[in-house]
Amino acid sequence: MTTRQADQWGVNVDSLPDFWVDAEKLSIIQDFMFSGINVMLTGDPGTGKTELTKRLAQAHQLPFHRVNVGAIRTPRDWFGHWEFIGGQTVFIQSEFVAAIQRPGIVALDEFNRVTPDIHNSIYTILDHNREVYIEETKQHISVHPRCIFIATENRGRSHTGTFMEDTAVSDRFETIQLELPPVEIMAHLLEKVYGAETEQALLLARITHKLNTLYHEESLSRPTGFRPAISATALLKRGQALNTALKYTFVNRFSPEGGVDSEQTTVLQVIQAYLK
Ligand SMILES: Nc1ncnc2c1ncn2[C@@H]1O[C@H](COP(=O)(O)OP(=O)(O)O)[C@@H](O)[C@H]1O
Ligand SMILES: [Mg+2]
């Protein structure tokens, strides 16, 4: 990784070490970031959305703060919480409030895991105003000019636990959709980063792509991202047999219901075809 000085703010990198992202998308994401435009990363689970937010911070040597948006229960949780200390209730300001007042990347991870009313209280932070009034501490907070917001959200028909965000929020972000790395690149990463053997890495990447294609063709009910291949690699490295490793990673994620017509049967057929 190249070392960057603070005065190199806004200089794009053209790749990230050990992480694949389409070159054009990477440059557009950085152009948005350094223009003060909020970015929304979408894509199937396991396409590297969360990881990319972190890698961008590393590549640009920026402080990084991740908000697990799914854990926010009330609209005021963004800003802090009340605690009973020494006989009185005091407001403990959140790390988020500190993070937005300094340069860095603030990742709003899994933004669509909550209902839109949870988003309401940060609208003014995310639009051109870039400020917010915190009632609890009676403070006006201005977002630092070099504070960058990158949100992520899982999209897809299997995401029943998520909510379509309202236009008020989608108007505040430019959306970039991430995809799985191409088969050869995914295989290379499994080998280099996770220590898979060459042939097995290629097999795992092929199975991943095939199963994810079947999801998009609506033959399977859930997408297949990077994670099962990483887990299978771990089992193989621990000495498990190939069939066993595949069973506990790729296969068991799918329902056995329906016997020969089940999703598990479909997955097993895919695997058999690639093992030949
Ligand atoms: N394009 C990619 N290049 C390298 N590793 C990846 C890529 N996409 C995903 N991974 C790896 O897969 C795992 C899951 O990625 P994650 O960022 O959590 O996915 P998402 O947030 O999209 O569900 C991580 O360990 C990540 O490093
Ligand atoms: Mg994620």
mmCIF file of C-alpha atoms and ligand atoms in Angstrom:
data_model
loop_
_atom_site.group_PDB
_atom_site.id
_atom_site.type_symbol
_atom_site.label_atom_id
_atom_site.label_comp_id
_atom_site.label_asym_id
_atom_site.label_seq_id
_atom_site.Cartn_x
_atom_site.Cartn_y
_atom_site.Cartn_z
ATOM 1 C CA MET A 1 0.000 0.000 0.000
ATOM 2 C CA THR A 2 1.308 3.458 -0.875
ATOM 3 C CA THR A 3 1.795 5.843 2.019
ATOM 4 C CA ARG A 4 -0.173 9.033 1.773
ATOM 5 C CA GLN A 5 0.393 12.408 3.309
ATOM 6 C CA ALA A 6 -2.413 14.561 4.614
ATOM 7 C CA ASP A 7 -1.882 17.022 1.757
ATOM 8 C CA GLN A 8 -2.769 14.265 -0.685
ATOM 9 C CA TRP A 9 -6.414 14.587 0.240
ATOM 10 C CA GLY A 10 -8.558 13.719 -2.716
ATOM 11 C CA VAL A 11 -6.006 11.806 -4.786
ATOM 12 C CA ASN A 12 -7.676 8.631 -6.078
ATOM 13 C CA VAL A 13 -6.032 5.236 -5.763
ATOM 14 C CA ASP A 14 -6.572 2.973 -8.779
ATOM 15 C CA SER A 15 -6.770 -0.315 -6.873
ATOM 16 C CA LEU A 16 -6.952 -1.697 -3.351
ATOM 17 C CA PRO A 17 -4.550 -4.346 -2.034
ATOM 18 C CA ASP A 18 -6.087 -7.849 -1.904
ATOM 19 C CA PHE A 19 -9.546 -6.528 -2.637
ATOM 20 C CA TRP A 20 -11.277 -6.487 -6.004
ATOM 21 C CA VAL A 21 -13.574 -3.741 -7.128
ATOM 22 C CA ASP A 22 -14.338 -2.736 -10.700
ATOM 23 C CA ALA A 23 -11.808 -0.009 -11.613
ATOM 24 C CA GLU A 24 -14.368 2.424 -12.995
ATOM 25 C CA LYS A 25 -16.619 2.048 -9.947
ATOM 26 C CA LEU A 26 -13.646 2.554 -7.632
ATOM 27 C CA SER A 27 -12.744 5.824 -9.327
ATOM 28 C CA ILE A 28 -16.342 7.078 -9.313
ATOM 29 C CA ILE A 29 -16.772 6.204 -5.622
ATOM 30 C CA GLN A 30 -13.651 8.203 -4.756
ATOM 31 C CA ASP A 31 -14.696 11.128 -6.960
ATOM 32 C CA PHE A 32 -18.021 11.285 -5.103
ATOM 33 C CA MET A 33 -16.296 10.926 -1.727
ATOM 34 C CA PHE A 34 -13.905 13.769 -2.330
ATOM 35 C CA SER A 35 -16.655 15.982 -3.751
ATOM 36 C CA GLY A 36 -18.711 15.784 -0.580
ATOM 37 C CA ILE A 37 -21.330 13.540 -2.176
ATOM 38 C CA ASN A 38 -22.677 10.674 -0.054
ATOM 39 C CA VAL A 39 -22.237 7.196 -1.518
ATOM 40 C CA MET A 40 -24.626 4.263 -1.152
ATOM 41 C CA LEU A 41 -23.088 0.842 -1.844
ATOM 42 C CA THR A 42 -25.670 -1.771 -2.788
ATOM 43 C CA GLY A 43 -25.431 -5.373 -3.886
ATOM 44 C CA ASP A 44 -26.010 -8.899 -2.702
ATOM 45 C CA PRO A 45 -24.712 -9.951 0.726
ATOM 46 C CA GLY A 46 -21.048 -10.912 0.568
ATOM 47 C CA THR A 47 -20.077 -8.634 -2.304
ATOM 48 C CA GLY A 48 -17.704 -6.698 -0.057
ATOM 49 C CA LYS A 49 -19.786 -3.611 0.760
ATOM 50 C CA THR A 50 -18.838 -3.366 4.427
ATOM 51 C CA GLU A 51 -15.249 -4.346 3.740
ATOM 52 C CA LEU A 52 -14.898 -1.721 0.990
ATOM 53 C CA THR A 53 -15.847 1.130 3.346
ATOM 54 C CA LYS A 54 -12.979 0.071 5.625
ATOM 55 C CA ARG A 55 -10.507 -0.428 2.757
ATOM 56 C CA LEU A 56 -11.214 3.043 1.389
ATOM 57 C CA ALA A 57 -10.399 4.549 4.772
ATOM 58 C CA GLN A 58 -7.155 2.547 4.934
ATOM 59 C CA ALA A 59 -6.132 3.462 1.391
ATOM 60 C CA HIS A 60 -6.569 7.159 2.138
ATOM 61 C CA GLN A 61 -5.324 6.965 5.716
ATOM 62 C CA LEU A 62 -8.572 8.379 7.005
ATOM 63 C CA PRO A 63 -10.087 7.759 10.443
ATOM 64 C CA PHE A 64 -12.916 5.260 10.152
ATOM 65 C CA HIS A 65 -16.135 5.023 12.110
ATOM 66 C CA ARG A 66 -18.761 2.378 11.388
ATOM 67 C CA VAL A 67 -22.345 2.679 12.538
ATOM 68 C CA ASN A 68 -24.235 -0.592 12.726
ATOM 69 C CA VAL A 69 -27.506 1.014 11.638
ATOM 70 C CA GLY A 70 -29.522 -2.125 12.408
ATOM 71 C CA ALA A 71 -28.726 -1.648 16.093
ATOM 72 C CA ILE A 72 -30.325 1.811 16.184
ATOM 73 C CA ARG A 73 -33.698 1.415 17.842
ATOM 74 C CA THR A 74 -35.013 4.981 18.229
ATOM 75 C CA PRO A 75 -34.345 8.131 16.150
ATOM 76 C CA ARG A 76 -32.391 9.693 19.048
ATOM 77 C CA ASP A 77 -29.979 6.717 19.354
ATOM 78 C CA TRP A 78 -27.807 8.267 16.646
ATOM 79 C CA PHE A 79 -26.766 11.001 19.018
ATOM 80 C CA GLY A 80 -26.362 9.202 22.303
ATOM 81 C CA HIS A 81 -28.225 7.723 25.228
ATOM 82 C CA TRP A 82 -29.266 8.659 28.766
ATOM 83 C CA GLU A 83 -27.519 7.047 31.699
ATOM 84 C CA PHE A 84 -28.259 7.162 35.399
ATOM 85 C CA ILE A 85 -24.999 8.161 37.066
ATOM 86 C CA GLY A 86 -24.521 9.326 40.666
ATOM 87 C CA GLY A 87 -28.163 10.051 41.287
ATOM 88 C CA GLN A 88 -28.877 11.880 38.057
ATOM 89 C CA THR A 89 -29.528 11.079 34.419
ATOM 90 C CA VAL A 90 -26.857 12.335 32.046
ATOM 91 C CA PHE A 91 -26.741 12.264 28.274
ATOM 92 C CA ILE A 92 -23.802 10.263 26.924
ATOM 93 C CA GLN A 93 -23.058 11.572 23.443
ATOM 94 C CA SER A 94 -22.427 8.922 20.790
ATOM 95 C CA GLU A 95 -19.199 8.210 18.962
ATOM 96 C CA PHE A 96 -21.129 9.077 15.772
ATOM 97 C CA VAL A 97 -21.493 12.712 16.883
ATOM 98 C CA ALA A 98 -17.742 12.885 17.507
ATOM 99 C CA ALA A 99 -16.944 11.202 14.180
ATOM 100 C CA ILE A 100 -18.988 13.592 12.031
ATOM 101 C CA GLN A 101 -17.101 16.579 13.426
ATOM 102 C CA ARG A 102 -13.701 15.411 12.205
ATOM 103 C CA PRO A 103 -12.210 14.303 8.871
ATOM 104 C CA GLY A 104 -12.745 10.652 8.053
ATOM 105 C CA ILE A 105 -15.103 8.072 6.667
ATOM 106 C CA VAL A 106 -18.345 7.380 8.485
ATOM 107 C CA ALA A 107 -19.834 4.092 7.288
ATOM 108 C CA LEU A 108 -23.598 3.792 7.742
ATOM 109 C CA ASP A 109 -23.647 0.021 7.505
ATOM 110 C CA GLU A 110 -26.850 -1.805 6.529
ATOM 111 C CA PHE A 111 -28.732 1.451 6.239
ATOM 112 C CA ASN A 112 -31.979 -0.227 5.178
ATOM 113 C CA ARG A 113 -32.168 -2.521 8.200
ATOM 114 C CA VAL A 114 -34.275 0.110 10.002
ATOM 115 C CA THR A 115 -37.557 1.860 9.241
ATOM 116 C CA PRO A 116 -37.370 5.297 7.569
ATOM 117 C CA ASP A 117 -38.379 7.109 10.774
ATOM 118 C CA ILE A 118 -34.968 6.159 12.160
ATOM 119 C CA HIS A 119 -33.378 7.990 9.212
ATOM 120 C CA ASN A 120 -35.393 11.180 9.755
ATOM 121 C CA SER A 121 -33.219 12.518 12.536
ATOM 122 C CA ILE A 122 -30.064 12.517 10.393
ATOM 123 C CA TYR A 123 -31.553 13.994 7.203
ATOM 124 C CA THR A 124 -30.034 17.422 7.804
ATOM 125 C CA ILE A 125 -26.644 15.786 8.355
ATOM 126 C CA LEU A 126 -26.837 14.021 5.000
ATOM 127 C CA ASP A 127 -28.130 16.884 2.858
ATOM 128 C CA HIS A 128 -26.386 20.103 1.875
ATOM 129 C CA ASN A 129 -27.023 21.625 5.321
ATOM 130 C CA ARG A 130 -24.659 19.123 6.934
ATOM 131 C CA GLU A 131 -25.651 20.176 10.417
ATOM 132 C CA VAL A 132 -27.917 19.036 13.204
ATOM 133 C CA TYR A 133 -29.340 20.346 16.447
ATOM 134 C CA ILE A 134 -28.910 17.968 19.354
ATOM 135 C CA GLU A 135 -31.842 18.652 21.664
ATOM 136 C CA GLU A 136 -30.402 16.690 24.554
ATOM 137 C CA THR A 137 -27.268 18.834 24.813
ATOM 138 C CA LYS A 138 -28.780 21.948 23.171
ATOM 139 C CA GLN A 139 -25.913 22.028 20.683
ATOM 140 C CA HIS A 140 -25.721 22.840 16.998
ATOM 141 C CA ILE A 141 -23.293 20.421 15.359
ATOM 142 C CA SER A 142 -21.721 21.057 11.961
ATOM 143 C CA VAL A 143 -20.400 18.166 9.930
ATOM 144 C CA HIS A 144 -16.682 18.508 9.142
ATOM 145 C CA PRO A 145 -16.103 19.402 5.458
ATOM 146 C CA ARG A 146 -13.852 16.360 5.150
ATOM 147 C CA CYS A 147 -16.241 13.934 6.786
ATOM 148 C CA ILE A 148 -17.319 11.398 4.150
ATOM 149 C CA PHE A 149 -20.502 9.326 4.397
ATOM 150 C CA ILE A 150 -20.661 5.894 2.793
ATOM 151 C CA ALA A 151 -23.786 3.857 3.424
ATOM 152 C CA THR A 152 -24.327 0.198 2.557
ATOM 153 C CA GLU A 153 -27.485 -1.754 2.005
ATOM 154 C CA ASN A 154 -28.330 -5.296 1.013
ATOM 155 C CA ARG A 155 -30.694 -5.457 -1.898
ATOM 156 C CA GLY A 156 -32.513 -8.451 -3.208
ATOM 157 C CA ARG A 157 -35.748 -10.290 -2.905
ATOM 158 C CA SER A 158 -34.546 -12.419 0.016
ATOM 159 C CA HIS A 159 -34.127 -9.337 2.196
ATOM 160 C CA THR A 160 -37.430 -9.405 3.976
ATOM 161 C CA GLY A 161 -35.919 -7.914 7.120
ATOM 162 C CA THR A 162 -35.091 -4.687 5.320
ATOM 163 C CA PHE A 163 -37.137 -1.670 4.356
ATOM 164 C CA MET A 164 -37.183 0.215 1.091
ATOM 165 C CA GLU A 165 -35.967 3.641 2.013
ATOM 166 C CA ASP A 166 -38.033 6.660 1.111
ATOM 167 C CA THR A 167 -36.956 9.065 -1.632
ATOM 168 C CA ALA A 168 -35.920 11.579 1.039
ATOM 169 C CA VAL A 169 -33.010 9.289 1.802
ATOM 170 C CA SER A 170 -32.267 7.937 -1.669
ATOM 171 C CA ASP A 171 -32.057 11.549 -2.901
ATOM 172 C CA ARG A 172 -29.170 12.093 -0.504
ATOM 173 C CA PHE A 173 -26.929 9.345 -1.869
ATOM 174 C CA GLU A 174 -25.424 8.335 -5.199
ATOM 175 C CA THR A 175 -25.758 4.581 -5.570
ATOM 176 C CA ILE A 176 -23.059 2.192 -6.755
ATOM 177 C CA GLN A 177 -23.840 -1.496 -7.068
ATOM 178 C CA LEU A 178 -21.096 -3.968 -6.162
ATOM 179 C CA GLU A 179 -20.760 -7.396 -7.750
ATOM 180 C CA LEU A 180 -18.822 -10.564 -7.014
ATOM 181 C CA PRO A 181 -15.302 -10.503 -8.458
ATOM 182 C CA PRO A 182 -14.966 -12.421 -11.767
ATOM 183 C CA VAL A 183 -14.291 -16.171 -11.263
ATOM 184 C CA GLU A 184 -10.530 -16.047 -11.898
ATOM 185 C CA ILE A 185 -10.041 -13.057 -9.609
ATOM 186 C CA MET A 186 -12.136 -14.579 -6.864
ATOM 187 C CA ALA A 187 -10.109 -17.796 -7.158
ATOM 188 C CA HIS A 188 -6.887 -15.798 -6.986
ATOM 189 C CA LEU A 189 -8.068 -13.990 -3.835
ATOM 190 C CA LEU A 190 -9.106 -17.268 -2.182
ATOM 191 C CA GLU A 191 -5.628 -18.584 -2.881
ATOM 192 C CA LYS A 192 -3.617 -15.515 -1.967
ATOM 193 C CA VAL A 193 -5.584 -14.105 0.968
ATOM 194 C CA TYR A 194 -7.184 -17.221 2.436
ATOM 195 C CA GLY A 195 -4.622 -19.875 1.494
ATOM 196 C CA ALA A 196 -6.758 -22.154 -0.687
ATOM 197 C CA GLU A 197 -5.031 -24.545 -3.095
ATOM 198 C CA THR A 198 -5.149 -23.394 -6.723
ATOM 199 C CA GLU A 199 -7.558 -26.026 -8.005
ATOM 200 C CA GLN A 200 -9.882 -25.823 -5.020
ATOM 201 C CA ALA A 201 -9.912 -22.036 -5.175
ATOM 202 C CA LEU A 202 -11.099 -22.174 -8.774
ATOM 203 C CA LEU A 203 -13.740 -24.753 -7.901
ATOM 204 C CA LEU A 204 -15.087 -22.651 -5.011
ATOM 205 C CA ALA A 205 -15.205 -19.529 -7.166
ATOM 206 C CA ARG A 206 -17.050 -21.393 -9.924
ATOM 207 C CA ILE A 207 -19.601 -22.860 -7.522
ATOM 208 C CA THR A 208 -20.151 -19.421 -5.961
ATOM 209 C CA HIS A 209 -20.807 -17.807 -9.329
ATOM 210 C CA LYS A 210 -23.078 -20.588 -10.525
ATOM 211 C CA LEU A 211 -25.185 -20.570 -7.340
ATOM 212 C CA ASN A 212 -25.469 -16.800 -7.401
ATOM 213 C CA THR A 213 -26.557 -16.906 -11.045
ATOM 214 C CA LEU A 214 -29.254 -19.419 -10.090
ATOM 215 C CA TYR A 215 -30.430 -16.978 -7.425
ATOM 216 C CA HIS A 216 -30.727 -14.191 -9.981
ATOM 217 C CA GLU A 217 -32.572 -16.578 -12.291
ATOM 218 C CA GLU A 218 -34.926 -17.285 -9.363
ATOM 219 C CA SER A 219 -34.024 -20.979 -9.144
ATOM 220 C CA LEU A 220 -32.629 -20.488 -5.634
ATOM 221 C CA SER A 221 -34.132 -18.368 -2.872
ATOM 222 C CA ARG A 222 -30.906 -16.860 -1.513
ATOM 223 C CA PRO A 223 -27.818 -15.274 -3.005
ATOM 224 C CA THR A 224 -24.328 -16.727 -2.606
ATOM 225 C CA GLY A 225 -21.636 -14.170 -1.848
ATOM 226 C CA PHE A 226 -17.992 -14.451 -0.896
ATOM 227 C CA ARG A 227 -18.533 -15.908 2.579
ATOM 228 C CA PRO A 228 -19.290 -19.618 1.938
ATOM 229 C CA ALA A 229 -16.108 -19.909 -0.160
ATOM 230 C CA ILE A 230 -14.057 -18.361 2.661
ATOM 231 C CA SER A 231 -15.593 -20.776 5.171
ATOM 232 C CA ALA A 232 -15.044 -23.762 2.860
ATOM 233 C CA THR A 233 -11.408 -22.734 2.438
ATOM 234 C CA ALA A 234 -11.028 -22.633 6.221
ATOM 235 C CA LEU A 235 -12.450 -26.178 6.550
ATOM 236 C CA LEU A 236 -10.188 -27.480 3.775
ATOM 237 C CA LYS A 237 -7.154 -25.948 5.447
ATOM 238 C CA ARG A 238 -8.149 -27.703 8.678
ATOM 239 C CA GLY A 239 -7.985 -30.996 6.773
ATOM 240 C CA GLN A 240 -11.688 -31.600 6.071
ATOM 241 C CA ALA A 241 -12.583 -33.531 2.927
ATOM 242 C CA LEU A 242 -13.801 -31.469 -0.028
ATOM 243 C CA ASN A 243 -17.334 -32.925 0.052
ATOM 244 C CA THR A 244 -17.667 -32.275 3.775
ATOM 245 C CA ALA A 245 -16.364 -28.731 3.443
ATOM 246 C CA LEU A 246 -18.859 -27.980 0.683
ATOM 247 C CA LYS A 247 -21.738 -29.577 2.593
ATOM 248 C CA TYR A 248 -21.285 -27.410 5.687
ATOM 249 C CA THR A 249 -20.819 -24.182 3.738
ATOM 250 C CA PHE A 250 -22.575 -24.026 0.362
ATOM 251 C CA VAL A 251 -25.131 -26.831 0.782
ATOM 252 C CA ASN A 252 -26.507 -26.462 4.291
ATOM 253 C CA ARG A 253 -27.449 -22.810 3.715
ATOM 254 C CA PHE A 254 -30.313 -24.060 1.584
ATOM 255 C CA SER A 255 -33.504 -25.811 2.542
ATOM 256 C CA PRO A 256 -33.750 -29.622 2.253
ATOM 257 C CA GLU A 257 -37.550 -29.271 2.075
ATOM 258 C CA GLY A 258 -39.086 -30.944 -0.962
ATOM 259 C CA GLY A 259 -36.606 -33.829 -1.202
ATOM 260 C CA VAL A 260 -35.458 -34.334 -4.776
ATOM 261 C CA ASP A 261 -37.038 -30.991 -5.730
ATOM 262 C CA SER A 262 -35.383 -29.122 -2.871
ATOM 263 C CA GLU A 263 -32.944 -26.254 -3.153
ATOM 264 C CA GLN A 264 -30.316 -28.464 -1.511
ATOM 265 C CA THR A 265 -30.709 -30.957 -4.348
ATOM 266 C CA THR A 266 -30.171 -28.161 -6.881
ATOM 267 C CA VAL A 267 -27.006 -27.084 -5.063
ATOM 268 C CA LEU A 268 -25.718 -30.667 -4.862
ATOM 269 C CA GLN A 269 -26.280 -31.078 -8.599
ATOM 270 C CA VAL A 270 -24.267 -27.932 -9.295
ATOM 271 C CA ILE A 271 -21.446 -29.209 -7.114
ATOM 272 C CA GLN A 272 -21.461 -32.663 -8.723
ATOM 273 C CA ALA A 273 -21.257 -31.056 -12.167
ATOM 274 C CA TYR A 274 -18.145 -29.100 -11.193
ATOM 275 C CA LEU A 275 -16.469 -32.008 -9.399
ATOM 276 C CA LYS A 276 -16.416 -34.122 -12.566
HETATM 277 N N1 LIG B 1 -14.495 -7.968 -3.915
HETATM 278 C C1 LIG B 1 -13.905 -8.569 -2.882
HETATM 279 N N2 LIG B 1 -12.552 -8.687 -2.826
HETATM 280 C C2 LIG B 1 -11.988 -9.291 -1.755
HETATM 281 N N3 LIG B 1 -12.650 -9.817 -0.715
HETATM 282 C C3 LIG B 1 -13.991 -9.727 -0.715
HETATM 283 C C4 LIG B 1 -14.678 -9.104 -1.804
HETATM 284 N N4 LIG B 1 -16.001 -9.143 -1.540
HETATM 285 C C5 LIG B 1 -16.132 -9.747 -0.363
HETATM 286 N N5 LIG B 1 -14.943 -10.111 0.139
HETATM 287 C C6 LIG B 1 -14.724 -10.766 1.440
HETATM 288 O O1 LIG B 1 -15.924 -11.450 1.785
HETATM 289 C C7 LIG B 1 -16.284 -11.204 3.148
HETATM 290 C C8 LIG B 1 -17.653 -10.572 3.230
HETATM 291 O O2 LIG B 1 -17.598 -9.242 2.771
HETATM 292 P P1 LIG B 1 -18.529 -8.080 3.370
HETATM 293 O O3 LIG B 1 -17.884 -6.786 3.104
HETATM 294 O O4 LIG B 1 -18.884 -8.388 4.772
HETATM 295 O O5 LIG B 1 -19.824 -8.248 2.433
HETATM 296 P P2 LIG B 1 -21.204 -7.430 2.466
HETATM 297 O O6 LIG B 1 -21.046 -6.267 3.419
HETATM 298 O O7 LIG B 1 -21.415 -7.004 1.053
HETATM 299 O O8 LIG B 1 -22.240 -8.416 2.904
HETATM 300 C C9 LIG B 1 -15.181 -10.331 3.730
HETATM 301 O O9 LIG B 1 -14.271 -11.161 4.422
HETATM 302 C C10 LIG B 1 -14.540 -9.709 2.518
HETATM 303 O O10 LIG B 1 -13.185 -9.431 2.739
HETATM 304 MG MG MG B 2 -22.107 -5.893 5.148
#
